[in-house]
Coordinates of C-alpha atoms in Angstrom, one line a residue:
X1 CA 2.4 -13.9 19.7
X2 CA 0.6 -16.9 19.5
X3 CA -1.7 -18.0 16.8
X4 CA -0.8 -14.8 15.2
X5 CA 2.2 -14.7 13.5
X6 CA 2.5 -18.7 13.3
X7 CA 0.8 -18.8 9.3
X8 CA 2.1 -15.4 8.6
X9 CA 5.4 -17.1 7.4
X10 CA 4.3 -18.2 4.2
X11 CA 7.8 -17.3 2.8
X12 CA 7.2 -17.4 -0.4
X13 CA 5.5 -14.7 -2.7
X14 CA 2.0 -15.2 -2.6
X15 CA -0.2 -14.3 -6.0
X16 CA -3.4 -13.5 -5.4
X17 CA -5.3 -14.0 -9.1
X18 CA -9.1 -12.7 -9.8
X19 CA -10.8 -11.9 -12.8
X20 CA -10.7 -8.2 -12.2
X21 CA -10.1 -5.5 -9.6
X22 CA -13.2 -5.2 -8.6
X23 CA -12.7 -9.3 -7.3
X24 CA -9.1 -8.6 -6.3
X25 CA -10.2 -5.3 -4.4
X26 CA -13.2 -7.3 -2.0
X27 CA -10.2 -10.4 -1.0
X28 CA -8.2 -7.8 -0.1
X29 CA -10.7 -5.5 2.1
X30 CA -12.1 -8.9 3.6
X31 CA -8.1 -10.3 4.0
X32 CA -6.9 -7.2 6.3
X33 CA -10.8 -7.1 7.7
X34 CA -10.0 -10.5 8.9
X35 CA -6.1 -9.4 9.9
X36 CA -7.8 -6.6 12.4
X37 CA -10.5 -9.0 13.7
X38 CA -7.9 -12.0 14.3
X39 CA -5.3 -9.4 16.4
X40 CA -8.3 -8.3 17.8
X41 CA -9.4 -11.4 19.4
X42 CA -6.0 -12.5 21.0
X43 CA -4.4 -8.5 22.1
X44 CA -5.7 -5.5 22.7
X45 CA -2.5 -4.1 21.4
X46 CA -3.7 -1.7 18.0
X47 CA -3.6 -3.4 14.9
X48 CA -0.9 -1.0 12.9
X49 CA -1.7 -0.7 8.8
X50 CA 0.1 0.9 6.2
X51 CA -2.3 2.8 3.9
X52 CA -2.1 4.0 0.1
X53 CA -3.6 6.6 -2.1
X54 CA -4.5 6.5 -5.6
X55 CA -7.7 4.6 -7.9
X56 CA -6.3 1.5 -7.2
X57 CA -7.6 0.6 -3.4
X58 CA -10.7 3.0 -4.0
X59 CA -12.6 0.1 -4.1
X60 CA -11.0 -1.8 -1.5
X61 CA -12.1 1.4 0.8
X62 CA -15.5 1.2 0.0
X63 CA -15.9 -2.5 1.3
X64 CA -14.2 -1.5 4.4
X65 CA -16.5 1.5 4.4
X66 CA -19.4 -1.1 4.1
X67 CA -17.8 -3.3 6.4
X68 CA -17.3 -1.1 9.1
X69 CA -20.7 -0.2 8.4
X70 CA -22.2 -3.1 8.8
X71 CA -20.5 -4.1 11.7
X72 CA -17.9 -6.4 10.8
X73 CA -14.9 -5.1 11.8
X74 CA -14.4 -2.0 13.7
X75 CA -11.1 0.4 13.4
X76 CA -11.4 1.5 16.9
X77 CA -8.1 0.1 17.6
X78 CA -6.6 0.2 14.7
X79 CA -3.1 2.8 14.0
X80 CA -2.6 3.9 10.4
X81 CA 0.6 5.8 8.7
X82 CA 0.3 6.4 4.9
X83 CA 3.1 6.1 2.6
X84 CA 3.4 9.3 1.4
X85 CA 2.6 13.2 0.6
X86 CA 3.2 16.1 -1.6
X87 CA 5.7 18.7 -0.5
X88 CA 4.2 21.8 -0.1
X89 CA 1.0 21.1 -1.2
X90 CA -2.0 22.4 1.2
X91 CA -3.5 19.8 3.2
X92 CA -7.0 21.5 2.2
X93 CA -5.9 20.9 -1.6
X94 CA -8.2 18.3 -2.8
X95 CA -4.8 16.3 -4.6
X96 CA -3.5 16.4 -1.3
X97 CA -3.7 12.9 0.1
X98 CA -4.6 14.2 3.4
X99 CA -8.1 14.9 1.7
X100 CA -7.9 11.9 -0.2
X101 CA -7.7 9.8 2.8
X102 CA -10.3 11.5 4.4
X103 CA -12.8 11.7 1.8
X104 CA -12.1 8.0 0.4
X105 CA -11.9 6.3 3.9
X106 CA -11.3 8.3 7.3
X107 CA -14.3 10.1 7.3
X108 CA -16.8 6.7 7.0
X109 CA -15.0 4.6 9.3
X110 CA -14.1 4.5 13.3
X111 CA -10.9 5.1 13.6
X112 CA -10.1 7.7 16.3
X113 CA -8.2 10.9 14.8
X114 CA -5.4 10.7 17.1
X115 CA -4.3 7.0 15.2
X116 CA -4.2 8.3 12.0
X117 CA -1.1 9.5 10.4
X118 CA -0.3 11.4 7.3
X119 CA 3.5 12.7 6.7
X120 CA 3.4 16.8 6.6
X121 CA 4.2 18.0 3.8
X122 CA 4.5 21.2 5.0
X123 CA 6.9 20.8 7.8
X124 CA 9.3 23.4 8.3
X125 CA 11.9 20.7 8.4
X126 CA 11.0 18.0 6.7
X127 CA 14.2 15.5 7.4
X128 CA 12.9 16.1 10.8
X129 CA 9.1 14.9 10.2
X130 CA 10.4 12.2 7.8
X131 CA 13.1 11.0 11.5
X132 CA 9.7 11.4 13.8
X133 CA 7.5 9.3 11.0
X134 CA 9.6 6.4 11.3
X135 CA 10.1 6.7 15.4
X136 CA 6.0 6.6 15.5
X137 CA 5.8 3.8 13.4
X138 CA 8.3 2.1 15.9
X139 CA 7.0 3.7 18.7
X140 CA 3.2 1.9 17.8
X141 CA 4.9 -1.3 17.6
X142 CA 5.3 -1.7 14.1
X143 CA 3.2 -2.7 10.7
X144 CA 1.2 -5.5 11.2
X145 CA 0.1 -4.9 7.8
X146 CA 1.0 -2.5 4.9
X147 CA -1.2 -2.2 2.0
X148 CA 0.1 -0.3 -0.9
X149 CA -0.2 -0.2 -4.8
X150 CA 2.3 -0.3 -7.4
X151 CA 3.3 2.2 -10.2
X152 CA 3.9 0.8 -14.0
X153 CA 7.6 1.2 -13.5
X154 CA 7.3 -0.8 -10.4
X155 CA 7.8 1.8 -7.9
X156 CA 5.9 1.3 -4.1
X157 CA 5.4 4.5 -2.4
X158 CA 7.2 7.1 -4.0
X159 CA 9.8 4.9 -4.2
X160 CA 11.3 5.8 -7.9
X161 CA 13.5 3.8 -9.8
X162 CA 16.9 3.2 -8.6
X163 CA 15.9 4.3 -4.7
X164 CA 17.5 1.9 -2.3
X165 CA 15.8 -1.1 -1.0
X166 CA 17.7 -0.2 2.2
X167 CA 15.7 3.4 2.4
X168 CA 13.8 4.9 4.9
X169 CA 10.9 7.7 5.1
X170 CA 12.9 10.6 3.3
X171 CA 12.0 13.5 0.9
X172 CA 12.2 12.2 -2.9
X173 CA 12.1 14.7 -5.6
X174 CA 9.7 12.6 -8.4
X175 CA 10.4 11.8 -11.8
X176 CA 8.7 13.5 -14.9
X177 CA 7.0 10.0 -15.7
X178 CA 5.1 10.0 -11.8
X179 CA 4.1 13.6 -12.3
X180 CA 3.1 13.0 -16.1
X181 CA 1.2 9.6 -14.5
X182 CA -0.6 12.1 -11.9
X183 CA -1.0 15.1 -13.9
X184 CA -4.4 13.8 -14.5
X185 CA -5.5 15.0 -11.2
X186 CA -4.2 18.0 -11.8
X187 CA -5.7 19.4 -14.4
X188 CA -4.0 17.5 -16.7
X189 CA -0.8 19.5 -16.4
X190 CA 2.4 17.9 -15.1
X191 CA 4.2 21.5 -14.4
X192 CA 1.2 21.4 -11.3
X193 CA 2.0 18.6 -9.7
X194 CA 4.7 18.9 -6.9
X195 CA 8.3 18.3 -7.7
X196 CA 9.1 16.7 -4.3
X197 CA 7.3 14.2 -2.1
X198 CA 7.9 12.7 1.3
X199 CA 7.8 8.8 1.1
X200 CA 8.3 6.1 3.4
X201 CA 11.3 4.1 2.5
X202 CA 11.0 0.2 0.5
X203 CA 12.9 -1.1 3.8
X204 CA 10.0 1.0 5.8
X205 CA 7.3 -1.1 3.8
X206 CA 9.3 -4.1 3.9
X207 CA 9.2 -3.9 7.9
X208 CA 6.2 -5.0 8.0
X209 CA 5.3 -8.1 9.4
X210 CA 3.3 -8.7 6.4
X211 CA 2.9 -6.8 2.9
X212 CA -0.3 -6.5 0.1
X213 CA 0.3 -5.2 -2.8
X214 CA -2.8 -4.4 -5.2
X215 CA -1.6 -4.3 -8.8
X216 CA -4.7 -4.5 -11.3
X217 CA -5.3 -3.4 -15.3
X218 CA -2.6 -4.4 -17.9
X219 CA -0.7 -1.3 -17.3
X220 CA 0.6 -2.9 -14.2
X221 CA 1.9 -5.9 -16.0
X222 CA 5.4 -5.6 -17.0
X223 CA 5.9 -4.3 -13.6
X224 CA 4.3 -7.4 -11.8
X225 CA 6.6 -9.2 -14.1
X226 CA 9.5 -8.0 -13.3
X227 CA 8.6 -8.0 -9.6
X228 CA 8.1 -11.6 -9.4
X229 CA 10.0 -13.1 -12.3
X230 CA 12.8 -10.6 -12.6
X231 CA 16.2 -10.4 -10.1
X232 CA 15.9 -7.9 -7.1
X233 CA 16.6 -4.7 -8.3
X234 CA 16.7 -1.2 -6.8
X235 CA 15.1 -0.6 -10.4
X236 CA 12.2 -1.9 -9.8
X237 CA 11.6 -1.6 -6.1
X238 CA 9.0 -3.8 -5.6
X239 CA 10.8 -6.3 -6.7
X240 CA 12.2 -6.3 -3.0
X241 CA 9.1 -8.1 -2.1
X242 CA 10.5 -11.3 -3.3
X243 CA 12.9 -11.2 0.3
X244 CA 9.9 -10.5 2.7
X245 CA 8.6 -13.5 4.5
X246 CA 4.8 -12.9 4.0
X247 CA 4.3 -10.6 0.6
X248 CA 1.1 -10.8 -1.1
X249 CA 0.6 -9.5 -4.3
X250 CA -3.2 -9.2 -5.2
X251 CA -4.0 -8.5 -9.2
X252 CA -6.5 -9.3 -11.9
X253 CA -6.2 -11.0 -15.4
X254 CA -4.6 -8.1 -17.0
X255 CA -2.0 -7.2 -14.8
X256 CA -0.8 -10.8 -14.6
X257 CA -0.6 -11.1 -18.3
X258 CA 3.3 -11.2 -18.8
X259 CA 4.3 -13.4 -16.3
X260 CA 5.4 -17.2 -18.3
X261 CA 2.4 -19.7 -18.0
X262 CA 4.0 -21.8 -15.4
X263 CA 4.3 -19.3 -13.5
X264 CA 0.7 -17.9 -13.6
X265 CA -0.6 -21.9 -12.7
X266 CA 2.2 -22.5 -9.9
X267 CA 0.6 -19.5 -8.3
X268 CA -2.9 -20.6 -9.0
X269 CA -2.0 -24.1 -7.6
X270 CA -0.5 -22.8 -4.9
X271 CA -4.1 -20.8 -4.1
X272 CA -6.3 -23.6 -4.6
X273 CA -4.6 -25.8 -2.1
X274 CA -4.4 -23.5 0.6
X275 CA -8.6 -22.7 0.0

């Protein structure tokens, strides 16, 4: 389409450097506010968005909470599919990220019910929701856009160590260190927390015609480094970023921390001449 897709293909890695997440968070709510308003203007084909749960884009929700708000961008016509649920977790429960979503974004914004889209973790057959997920996501036209967060072993989605880049939306069962990570939001005890998710896949996320990662706090940081500095690796699966035309990685101080010096003021260089 034109105008649209023409200064997507940045092809190379973008990084996106701010003080703190709180910095990072409002580029990146005003970056995909700006996405939605640009597709807006030139189709009336829905802009389709990839979604995430978690602490790290609760910030970036509230700005487009305020935005939307405020009247700056509307998600009337917007289509969103998030990246993943618990098996066998309630949708009521308040872990579930069904009620995250809603609670943290859906239920402050516009977006008609009927565009959103949260995998069931309570299918009957779940291969068979995980087969339908991925035909919807076709089926809307693809991601314009997916935004999603990183884990400290450098996992997207639920995307665990040593998961293909080549996977799809599937059911993972999840490693001791993810349910030790989110234990805390269930009462502290990992034995809580489900032993299975459904995900979508790292060649699902990497469909998109454009990718923003938020990575912030120094916890992130040997992940970020291996993502951008190390080789592609199924072991660090965001790492398969470094192959997508128009990846963004958005972090803060501390998460950037590990990367070598030159690398931290190419990308700062790279930044400034583009602003």
């Amino acid at each position: 389409m034109p105008g649209m897709t023409g200064h997507l293909n940045h092809s190379t890695m973008k990084i996106i450097i701010r003080n703190n997440s709180k910095e990072g968070s409002l580029w990146a709510a005003h970056y995909i506010a700006k996405r939605i308003n640009e597709k807006a203007a030139v189709t009336d084909k829905p802009f389709v968005i990839g979604l995430c749960t978690g602490s790290t884009p609760l910030e970036t929700y509230a700005e487009l909470i305020r935005m939307v708000k405020a009247g700056e961008v509307s998600f009337k016509n917007v289509i969103s599919f998030n990246m993943d649920e618990y098996v066998g977790l309630p949708e009521s429960h308040p872990e579930s990220y069904h009620s995250f979503m809603h609670h943290n974004l859906f239920d402050h914004i516009d977006e008609p019910k009927e565009n959103i889209h949260i995998l069931n973790g309570n299918a009957k057959d779940v291969e068979v929701e995980c087969a339908a997920y991925e035909k919807a996501i076709v089926d809307a036209g693809g991601f314009d856009l997916f935004l999603g967060g990183v884990g400290e072993d450098g996992h997207i989605a639920f995307n665990e160590p040593f998961s293909s880049l080549q996977s799809r939306t599937r059911v993972v069962t999840l490693t001791q260190d993810t349910r030790e990570v989110n234990a805390r939001f269930f009462d502290g005890d990992p034995s809580k927390v489900p032993a299975q998710a459904l995900t979508v896949g790292v060649a699902t996320v990497l469909s998109a015609k454009e990718v923003v990662i938020l990575a912030f706090g120094s916890k992130k940081a040997r992940a970020l480094q291996a993502a951008i500095e190390g080789p592609m690796s199924h072991y660090c699966t965001l790492s398969g970023l470094q192959n997508h035309p128009a990846g963004t990685i958005v972090c803060d101080e501390n998460s950037i921390g590990e990367v070598k010096v030159s690398s931290y003021r190419y990308f700062k260089a790279v930044e400034a001449a583009e602003s």
